[in-house]
Structures are given as structure tokens and as C-alpha cells.
Coordinates of N, CA, C and O in Angstrom, one line a residue:
M1 N 15.6 3.6 -5.2 CA 15.9 2.2 -5.7 C 14.6 1.4 -5.8 O 13.8 1.4 -4.9
T2 N 14.4 0.7 -6.8 CA 13.3 -0.2 -7.0 C 13.4 -1.4 -6.0 O 14.4 -2.0 -5.9
K3 N 12.3 -1.6 -5.3 CA 12.2 -2.8 -4.4 C 11.3 -3.9 -5.0 O 11.5 -5.0 -4.7
I4 N 10.3 -3.4 -5.7 CA 9.3 -4.4 -6.3 C 9.3 -4.1 -7.8 O 9.2 -3.0 -8.3
Y5 N 9.3 -5.2 -8.6 CA 9.1 -5.1 -10.0 C 7.8 -5.9 -10.3 O 7.7 -7.0 -9.9
C6 N 6.9 -5.2 -11.0 CA 5.6 -5.9 -11.3 C 5.7 -6.4 -12.7 O 5.6 -5.6 -13.7
A7 N 5.8 -7.7 -12.9 CA 5.8 -8.3 -14.3 C 4.4 -8.8 -14.6 O 4.0 -9.8 -14.0
A8 N 3.7 -8.1 -15.4 CA 2.4 -8.5 -15.7 C 1.9 -8.0 -17.1 O 2.2 -6.8 -17.4
G9 N 1.3 -8.8 -17.8 CA 0.6 -8.3 -19.0 C -0.7 -7.6 -18.7 O -1.2 -7.7 -17.6
W10 N -1.1 -6.7 -19.6 CA -2.4 -6.0 -19.4 C -3.2 -6.0 -20.7 O -3.9 -5.1 -21.0
F11 N -3.1 -7.1 -21.5 CA -3.7 -7.1 -22.8 C -5.0 -7.9 -22.9 O -5.4 -8.2 -24.0
S12 N -5.6 -8.3 -21.8 CA -6.8 -9.0 -21.8 C -7.6 -8.7 -20.6 O -7.0 -8.2 -19.6
P13 N -8.9 -8.9 -20.5 CA -9.6 -8.6 -19.3 C -9.1 -9.3 -18.1 O -9.0 -8.7 -17.0
N14 N -8.7 -10.6 -18.2 CA -8.2 -11.3 -17.1 C -6.8 -10.8 -16.6 O -6.6 -10.7 -15.4
M15 N -6.0 -10.4 -17.6 CA -4.7 -9.8 -17.2 C -4.9 -8.5 -16.5 O -4.2 -8.2 -15.5
E16 N -5.9 -7.7 -17.0 CA -6.2 -6.4 -16.4 C -6.7 -6.6 -14.9 O -6.3 -5.9 -14.0
K17 N -7.5 -7.6 -14.7 CA -7.9 -7.9 -13.3 C -6.8 -8.2 -12.4 O -6.7 -7.7 -11.3
A18 N -5.9 -9.1 -12.9 CA -4.7 -9.5 -12.1 C -3.8 -8.3 -11.8 O -3.4 -8.1 -10.6
I19 N -3.5 -7.5 -12.7 CA -2.6 -6.4 -12.5 C -3.3 -5.3 -11.6 O -2.6 -4.7 -10.8
K20 N -4.6 -5.2 -11.7 CA -5.3 -4.3 -10.8 C -5.2 -4.8 -9.3 O -5.0 -4.0 -8.4
D21 N -5.3 -6.1 -9.1 CA -5.1 -6.7 -7.8 C -3.7 -6.4 -7.3 O -3.6 -6.0 -6.1
I22 N -2.7 -6.6 -8.1 CA -1.3 -6.3 -7.7 C -1.2 -4.9 -7.3 O -0.6 -4.5 -6.3
E23 N -1.7 -4.0 -8.2 CA -1.6 -2.5 -7.9 C -2.3 -2.2 -6.6 O -1.7 -1.4 -5.8
E24 N -3.4 -2.8 -6.3 CA -4.1 -2.5 -5.0 C -3.3 -3.0 -3.8 O -3.2 -2.3 -2.8
V25 N -2.6 -4.2 -4.0 CA -1.8 -4.7 -2.9 C -0.6 -3.7 -2.7 O -0.3 -3.3 -1.5
I26 N 0.0 -3.2 -3.7 CA 1.1 -2.3 -3.6 C 0.7 -1.0 -2.9 O 1.3 -0.5 -2.1
D27 N -0.5 -0.5 -3.3 CA -1.0 0.7 -2.7 C -1.4 0.5 -1.2 O -1.1 1.3 -0.4
E28 N -2.1 -0.6 -0.9 CA -2.5 -0.9 0.4 C -1.3 -1.2 1.4 O -1.4 -1.0 2.6
T29 N -0.2 -1.5 0.8 CA 1.0 -1.8 1.7 C 2.0 -0.6 1.6 O 3.1 -0.7 2.1
N30 N 1.5 0.5 1.0 CA 2.3 1.8 0.9 C 3.7 1.5 0.2 O 4.7 2.1 0.7
L31 N 3.7 0.7 -0.8 CA 5.0 0.5 -1.5 C 5.0 1.0 -2.9 O 5.9 0.7 -3.7
R32 N 4.1 1.9 -3.3 CA 4.0 2.5 -4.6 C 5.3 3.2 -5.0 O 5.8 3.1 -6.1
A33 N 5.9 3.9 -4.1 CA 7.1 4.7 -4.4 C 8.3 3.9 -4.7 O 9.2 4.4 -5.3
V34 N 8.3 2.6 -4.3 CA 9.4 1.8 -4.6 C 9.1 0.6 -5.6 O 9.8 -0.4 -5.6
T35 N 8.0 0.8 -6.3 CA 7.6 -0.2 -7.2 C 7.7 0.3 -8.7 O 7.4 1.4 -9.0
F36 N 8.2 -0.6 -9.5 CA 8.3 -0.3 -11.0 C 7.3 -1.1 -11.7 O 7.3 -2.4 -11.5
E37 N 6.4 -0.5 -12.5 CA 5.4 -1.2 -13.3 C 5.6 -0.7 -14.7 O 5.4 0.4 -15.1
P38 N 6.1 -1.6 -15.6 CA 6.3 -1.2 -17.0 C 5.1 -0.5 -17.6 O 5.4 0.5 -18.3
R39 N 3.9 -0.9 -17.4 CA 2.8 -0.3 -18.1 C 2.6 1.2 -17.6 O 2.1 2.0 -18.4
N40 N 3.0 1.5 -16.4 CA 2.8 2.9 -15.9 C 4.1 3.7 -15.9 O 4.0 4.9 -15.8
D41 N 5.2 3.0 -15.9 CA 6.5 3.7 -15.6 C 7.4 3.8 -16.8 O 8.6 4.2 -16.7
T42 N 7.0 3.5 -18.0 CA 7.8 3.6 -19.2 C 7.3 4.6 -20.2 O 7.7 4.7 -21.3
G43 N 6.3 5.4 -19.8 CA 5.7 6.4 -20.7 C 6.6 7.4 -21.3 O 6.4 7.8 -22.4
K44 N 7.7 7.7 -20.7 CA 8.7 8.6 -21.2 C 9.3 8.1 -22.6 O 9.8 8.9 -23.4
H45 N 9.1 6.8 -22.8 CA 9.7 6.3 -24.1 C 8.7 6.3 -25.2 O 9.0 5.8 -26.3
F46 N 7.5 6.9 -25.0 CA 6.4 6.8 -26.0 C 6.1 8.2 -26.6 O 5.2 8.3 -27.4
G47 N 6.8 9.2 -26.2 CA 6.4 10.6 -26.6 C 7.2 11.1 -27.8 O 6.9 12.2 -28.2
G48 N 8.1 10.4 -28.3 CA 9.0 10.9 -29.4 C 8.3 11.0 -30.7 O 7.3 10.3 -31.0
S49 N 8.8 11.9 -31.6 CA 8.3 12.1 -32.9 C 8.6 10.9 -33.8 O 7.9 10.7 -34.8
N50 N 9.5 10.1 -33.4 CA 9.9 8.9 -34.2 C 9.1 7.6 -33.8 O 9.5 6.5 -34.2
G51 N 8.2 7.8 -32.9 CA 7.4 6.6 -32.4 C 8.1 6.1 -31.1 O 9.0 6.7 -30.6
P52 N 7.6 5.0 -30.6 CA 8.1 4.5 -29.4 C 9.6 4.2 -29.4 O 10.1 3.7 -30.4
D53 N 10.3 4.4 -28.3 CA 11.7 4.0 -28.2 C 11.7 2.6 -27.5 O 11.8 2.5 -26.3
W54 N 11.6 1.6 -28.3 CA 11.6 0.2 -27.8 C 12.8 -0.1 -27.0 O 12.8 -0.9 -26.1
N55 N 14.0 0.3 -27.5 CA 15.2 0.1 -26.8 C 15.2 0.7 -25.4 O 15.7 0.1 -24.4
G56 N 14.6 1.9 -25.3 CA 14.5 2.5 -24.0 C 13.6 1.8 -23.1 O 13.9 1.6 -21.9
V57 N 12.5 1.3 -23.6 CA 11.6 0.5 -22.8 C 12.3 -0.8 -22.3 O 12.3 -1.1 -21.1
F58 N 13.0 -1.5 -23.2 CA 13.7 -2.7 -22.8 C 14.7 -2.4 -21.7 O 14.8 -3.1 -20.7
D59 N 15.6 -1.4 -22.0 CA 16.6 -1.1 -21.1 C 16.1 -0.6 -19.7 O 16.7 -1.0 -18.7
D60 N 15.0 0.1 -19.7 CA 14.4 0.5 -18.4 C 13.9 -0.7 -17.6 O 14.2 -0.8 -16.4
N61 N 13.3 -1.6 -18.3 CA 12.8 -2.8 -17.7 C 13.9 -3.6 -17.1 O 13.9 -4.1 -15.9
V62 N 14.9 -3.8 -17.9 CA 16.1 -4.6 -17.4 C 16.8 -3.9 -16.2 O 17.1 -4.6 -15.2
K63 N 16.9 -2.6 -16.3 CA 17.5 -1.9 -15.1 C 16.8 -2.1 -13.9 O 17.3 -2.4 -12.8
H64 N 15.4 -2.0 -13.9 CA 14.6 -2.1 -12.7 C 14.5 -3.6 -12.3 O 14.4 -3.8 -11.1
L65 N 14.6 -4.5 -13.2 CA 14.6 -5.9 -12.7 C 15.9 -6.2 -11.9 O 15.9 -6.9 -10.9
K66 N 17.0 -5.6 -12.4 CA 18.3 -5.8 -11.7 C 18.2 -5.1 -10.3 O 18.9 -5.6 -9.3
E67 N 17.5 -4.0 -10.1 CA 17.5 -3.3 -8.8 C 16.5 -3.9 -7.8 O 16.6 -3.7 -6.6
A68 N 15.5 -4.6 -8.3 CA 14.4 -5.0 -7.5 C 14.8 -6.1 -6.5 O 15.7 -6.9 -6.8
K69 N 14.2 -6.1 -5.4 CA 14.4 -7.2 -4.4 C 13.3 -8.3 -4.5 O 13.5 -9.4 -4.2
L70 N 12.1 -7.9 -5.0 CA 11.0 -8.8 -5.1 C 10.4 -8.6 -6.5 O 10.1 -7.4 -6.9
I71 N 10.1 -9.7 -7.2 CA 9.5 -9.6 -8.5 C 8.1 -10.3 -8.3 O 8.1 -11.5 -7.9
I72 N 7.1 -9.5 -8.6 CA 5.7 -10.1 -8.6 C 5.3 -10.4 -10.0 O 5.4 -9.5 -10.8
V73 N 5.0 -11.6 -10.3 CA 4.8 -12.1 -11.7 C 3.4 -12.6 -11.8 O 3.0 -13.6 -11.2
S74 N 2.6 -12.0 -12.7 CA 1.3 -12.5 -13.0 C 1.4 -13.5 -14.1 O 2.0 -13.2 -15.2
T75 N 0.9 -14.7 -13.9 CA 1.0 -15.7 -15.0 C -0.3 -15.8 -15.8 O -0.5 -16.7 -16.6
V76 N -1.2 -14.9 -15.5 CA -2.5 -14.9 -16.2 C -2.3 -14.8 -17.7 O -1.6 -13.9 -18.2
D77 N -2.9 -15.7 -18.4 CA -2.8 -15.8 -19.9 C -1.4 -15.9 -20.5 O -1.2 -15.7 -21.7
K78 N -0.4 -16.2 -19.6 CA 0.9 -16.5 -20.0 C 1.5 -15.6 -21.1 O 2.0 -15.9 -22.1
D79 N 1.5 -14.3 -20.7 CA 2.1 -13.3 -21.6 C 3.6 -13.5 -21.8 O 4.4 -13.7 -20.8
M80 N 4.1 -13.6 -23.0 CA 5.5 -13.9 -23.3 C 6.5 -13.0 -22.7 O 7.5 -13.4 -22.2
G81 N 6.2 -11.7 -22.7 CA 7.2 -10.7 -22.1 C 7.3 -10.9 -20.6 O 8.4 -10.8 -20.1
T82 N 6.2 -11.2 -20.0 CA 6.2 -11.4 -18.6 C 6.9 -12.7 -18.2 O 7.7 -12.7 -17.2
I83 N 6.7 -13.7 -19.0 CA 7.5 -15.0 -18.7 C 9.0 -14.8 -18.9 O 9.8 -15.3 -18.2
W84 N 9.3 -14.0 -19.9 CA 10.8 -13.6 -20.1 C 11.3 -12.9 -18.9 O 12.4 -13.2 -18.4
E85 N 10.5 -11.9 -18.4 CA 11.0 -11.2 -17.2 C 11.2 -12.1 -16.0 O 12.1 -12.0 -15.3
A86 N 10.3 -13.1 -15.9 CA 10.4 -14.1 -14.8 C 11.7 -14.9 -14.9 O 12.5 -15.1 -14.0
G87 N 12.0 -15.3 -16.2 CA 13.2 -16.1 -16.4 C 14.5 -15.3 -16.2 O 15.4 -15.7 -15.5
Y88 N 14.5 -14.0 -16.6 CA 15.6 -13.1 -16.4 C 15.8 -12.9 -14.9 O 16.9 -12.9 -14.4
A89 N 14.7 -12.6 -14.2 CA 14.8 -12.4 -12.7 C 15.3 -13.6 -12.0 O 16.1 -13.5 -11.1
S90 N 14.9 -14.8 -12.5 CA 15.4 -16.0 -11.9 C 16.9 -16.1 -12.1 O 17.7 -16.5 -11.2
A91 N 17.4 -15.8 -13.3 CA 18.8 -15.9 -13.6 C 19.6 -14.9 -12.8 O 20.8 -15.2 -12.4
L92 N 19.0 -13.8 -12.4 CA 19.6 -12.8 -11.5 C 19.6 -13.2 -10.1 O 20.2 -12.5 -9.2
G93 N 18.9 -14.3 -9.7 CA 18.8 -14.7 -8.4 C 17.8 -13.9 -7.5 O 17.9 -13.9 -6.3
K94 N 16.8 -13.3 -8.2 CA 15.8 -12.5 -7.5 C 14.7 -13.3 -6.8 O 14.5 -14.5 -7.2
T95 N 14.1 -12.8 -5.8 CA 13.0 -13.4 -5.1 C 11.8 -13.2 -6.0 O 11.4 -12.0 -6.3
I96 N 11.1 -14.3 -6.4 CA 10.0 -14.2 -7.3 C 8.8 -14.8 -6.6 O 8.8 -15.9 -6.1
I97 N 7.6 -14.1 -6.7 CA 6.4 -14.6 -6.2 C 5.4 -14.6 -7.4 O 5.3 -13.5 -8.1
Y98 N 4.7 -15.7 -7.7 CA 3.8 -15.7 -8.8 C 2.4 -15.5 -8.3 O 2.0 -15.8 -7.2
Y99 N 1.6 -14.9 -9.2 CA 0.2 -14.5 -8.9 C -0.7 -14.9 -10.0 O -0.4 -14.5 -11.2
N100 N -1.8 -15.6 -9.7 CA -2.8 -15.9 -10.7 C -4.1 -16.2 -9.9 O -4.3 -17.3 -9.4
P101 N -5.0 -15.2 -9.9 CA -6.2 -15.4 -9.2 C -7.2 -16.3 -9.9 O -8.3 -16.5 -9.3
F102 N -6.9 -16.8 -11.1 CA -7.8 -17.6 -11.8 C -7.5 -19.1 -11.7 O -8.1 -19.9 -12.3
M103 N -6.4 -19.4 -11.0 CA -6.0 -20.8 -10.8 C -7.0 -21.5 -9.8 O -7.2 -20.9 -8.7
E104 N -7.4 -22.7 -10.1 CA -8.2 -23.4 -9.2 C -7.4 -24.2 -8.2 O -7.8 -24.5 -7.1
S105 N -6.2 -24.6 -8.6 CA -5.3 -25.4 -7.8 C -3.8 -25.0 -8.0 O -3.4 -24.9 -9.2
K106 N -3.1 -24.9 -7.0 CA -1.7 -24.5 -7.1 C -0.9 -25.7 -7.7 O 0.2 -25.6 -8.2
E107 N -1.5 -26.9 -7.6 CA -0.8 -28.1 -8.2 C -0.7 -28.1 -9.7 O 0.0 -28.8 -10.3
Q108 N -1.5 -27.2 -10.3 CA -1.5 -27.1 -11.8 C -0.4 -26.1 -12.3 O -0.3 -25.9 -13.5
F109 N 0.4 -25.6 -11.4 CA 1.4 -24.6 -11.8 C 2.6 -25.2 -12.5 O 3.0 -26.3 -12.2
N110 N 3.1 -24.5 -13.5 CA 4.2 -24.9 -14.3 C 5.5 -25.2 -13.5 O 5.9 -24.4 -12.7
L111 N 6.1 -26.4 -13.8 CA 7.3 -26.8 -13.1 C 8.4 -25.8 -13.1 O 9.0 -25.5 -12.1
M112 N 8.7 -25.3 -14.3 CA 9.9 -24.4 -14.4 C 9.6 -23.1 -13.6 O 10.6 -22.5 -13.0
L113 N 8.4 -22.6 -13.7 CA 8.1 -21.4 -12.9 C 8.1 -21.7 -11.4 O 8.7 -20.9 -10.6
A114 N 7.5 -22.8 -11.0 CA 7.4 -23.2 -9.6 C 8.8 -23.3 -9.0 O 9.1 -22.8 -7.9
K115 N 9.8 -23.8 -9.7 CA 11.1 -24.0 -9.2 C 11.9 -22.7 -9.2 O 12.9 -22.5 -8.4
S116 N 11.5 -21.6 -9.9 CA 12.2 -20.4 -9.9 C 11.6 -19.4 -8.9 O 12.3 -18.4 -8.6
G117 N 10.5 -19.7 -8.4 CA 9.8 -18.7 -7.4 C 9.8 -19.3 -6.0 O 10.1 -20.5 -5.8
V118 N 9.4 -18.4 -5.1 CA 9.3 -18.9 -3.7 C 7.9 -19.3 -3.4 O 7.6 -19.8 -2.3
G119 N 7.0 -19.1 -4.3 CA 5.6 -19.5 -4.1 C 4.6 -19.0 -5.1 O 5.0 -18.2 -6.0
V120 N 3.4 -19.4 -4.9 CA 2.3 -19.0 -5.8 C 1.1 -18.5 -5.0 O 0.7 -19.1 -4.0
C121 N 0.6 -17.3 -5.3 CA -0.5 -16.8 -4.6 C -1.7 -16.8 -5.6 O -1.6 -16.5 -6.8
V122 N -2.9 -17.3 -5.1 CA -4.0 -17.4 -6.0 C -5.2 -16.5 -5.5 O -6.3 -16.6 -6.0
S123 N -4.9 -15.6 -4.6 CA -5.8 -14.6 -4.2 C -5.1 -13.3 -3.8 O -3.9 -13.3 -3.4
K124 N -5.8 -12.2 -3.9 CA -5.3 -10.9 -3.5 C -4.8 -10.9 -2.0 O -3.8 -10.4 -1.7
A125 N -5.6 -11.6 -1.2 CA -5.3 -11.6 0.3 C -4.0 -12.4 0.5 O -3.1 -12.0 1.3
E126 N -3.8 -13.5 -0.2 CA -2.5 -14.2 -0.1 C -1.3 -13.4 -0.6 O -0.3 -13.3 0.1
L127 N -1.5 -12.6 -1.7 CA -0.4 -11.8 -2.2 C -0.1 -10.7 -1.2 O 1.1 -10.4 -0.9
K128 N -1.1 -10.1 -0.7 CA -0.9 -9.0 0.3 C -0.1 -9.5 1.5 O 0.8 -8.9 2.0
D129 N -0.5 -10.7 2.0 CA 0.1 -11.3 3.2 C 1.6 -11.5 2.9 O 2.5 -11.3 3.7
F130 N 1.9 -12.1 1.7 CA 3.3 -12.3 1.3 C 4.1 -11.1 1.2 O 5.2 -11.0 1.8
V131 N 3.6 -10.0 0.6 CA 4.3 -8.8 0.4 C 4.6 -8.1 1.8 O 5.7 -7.7 2.1
L132 N 3.6 -8.1 2.7 CA 3.7 -7.6 4.0 C 4.8 -8.3 4.8 O 5.7 -7.7 5.4
N133 N 4.8 -9.6 4.7 CA 5.8 -10.4 5.5 C 7.2 -10.3 4.9 O 8.1 -10.3 5.6
F134 N 7.2 -10.2 3.6 CA 8.5 -10.1 2.9 C 9.2 -8.8 3.3 O 10.4 -8.8 3.7
F135 N 8.5 -7.7 3.3 CA 9.1 -6.4 3.6 C 9.2 -6.1 5.1 O 9.9 -5.2 5.5
K136 N 8.5 -6.9 5.9 CA 8.6 -6.8 7.3 C 10.0 -7.0 7.8 O 10.5 -6.4 8.7
Y137 N 10.7 -7.9 7.1 CA 12.1 -8.2 7.5 C 13.1 -7.6 6.6 O 14.3 -7.9 6.6
D138 N 12.7 -6.6 5.9 CA 13.6 -5.9 5.0 C 14.3 -4.7 5.7 O 13.9 -3.6 5.7
F139 N 15.3 -5.0 6.5 CA 16.0 -4.0 7.3 C 17.0 -3.3 6.5 O 17.9 -3.9 5.8
N140 N 17.0 -1.9 6.6 CA 17.9 -1.1 5.8 C 18.9 -0.3 6.6 O 19.7 0.4 6.1
G141 N 18.8 -0.5 7.9 CA 19.7 0.3 8.8 C 21.1 -0.4 9.0 O 21.4 -1.4 8.4
N142 N 21.8 0.2 9.9 CA 23.2 -0.4 10.2 C 23.0 -1.5 11.2 O 22.2 -1.5 12.1
I143 N 23.7 -2.6 10.9 CA 23.7 -3.7 11.8 C 25.0 -3.7 12.6 O 26.1 -3.6 12.1
E144 N 24.8 -3.8 14.0 CA 26.0 -3.8 14.9 C 26.5 -5.2 15.1 O 25.8 -6.1 15.1

């Protein structure tokens, strides 16, 4: 089951830097096996002779958004698909953390996104701390 959904564009150098930071945090916290990343995990929809299966990509993304406990959203360069994922995750009542290492001040953050998330991280260290503490309390055993 997906525990983390990585919502991030990868279409500019700044977006690429942010998603690499997120990937490094996921790897450093040993959560790769429970993370869904659209750019890395939808490849099966691109090998057909009729071209990409866009419905398959969309359906896969929605499925994993529904399963995830935590949505990490990069707001770098305001990718429209990523912002849609954030809105959908918010409507599902998911825990959302926003990430943008290029922000100078958290006070500049968009009101609608700020109200839909639990916080904003502006450095890789902040994001790693958040992910570690979030999953520290993620108990999956039986409760007596």
C-alpha cells in the first residue's frame, strides 16, 4: 500500500532540483518501497504501440492518491498537474506537506494551499525531519 505520494513536476531545472531533494529524503528515510512517484512509477503506461495510455496514467495517480497517508507536494514553478493533485488530496482529507526550497519566506505561501496542508518545508532538512516524525507515529500493529 502506498504511504507517500510525491506530487511534483519535473519539467524545469528548479522542479528537477526539488524532486531530487524529495527523492533523497525518501531514500534516506527508507520509504522508497511505500512511495509512489508518477514520473518513475507510471512507465507501464508508455510502452504501447498506440502511444501513451493517458487514462492509465490518470487512473494510477488517482488510485495512489487515495491510498497514500502523506502527500508531499512541490510547489516549485506551480505545475498545474501537481496543484490539481494537491487539491484532490485535500478533498480526500489527506495529510499534505508542501515543499519549495526556493522560497525565501514561508509568509509568501498561497493561502489556499496553506490552508490545505499541515505545513511548508523550505529545505531538505526540514522535509526530512517532517517525514521522519510523521512516520515515527505511524503504528500498524494491533492496539489493545
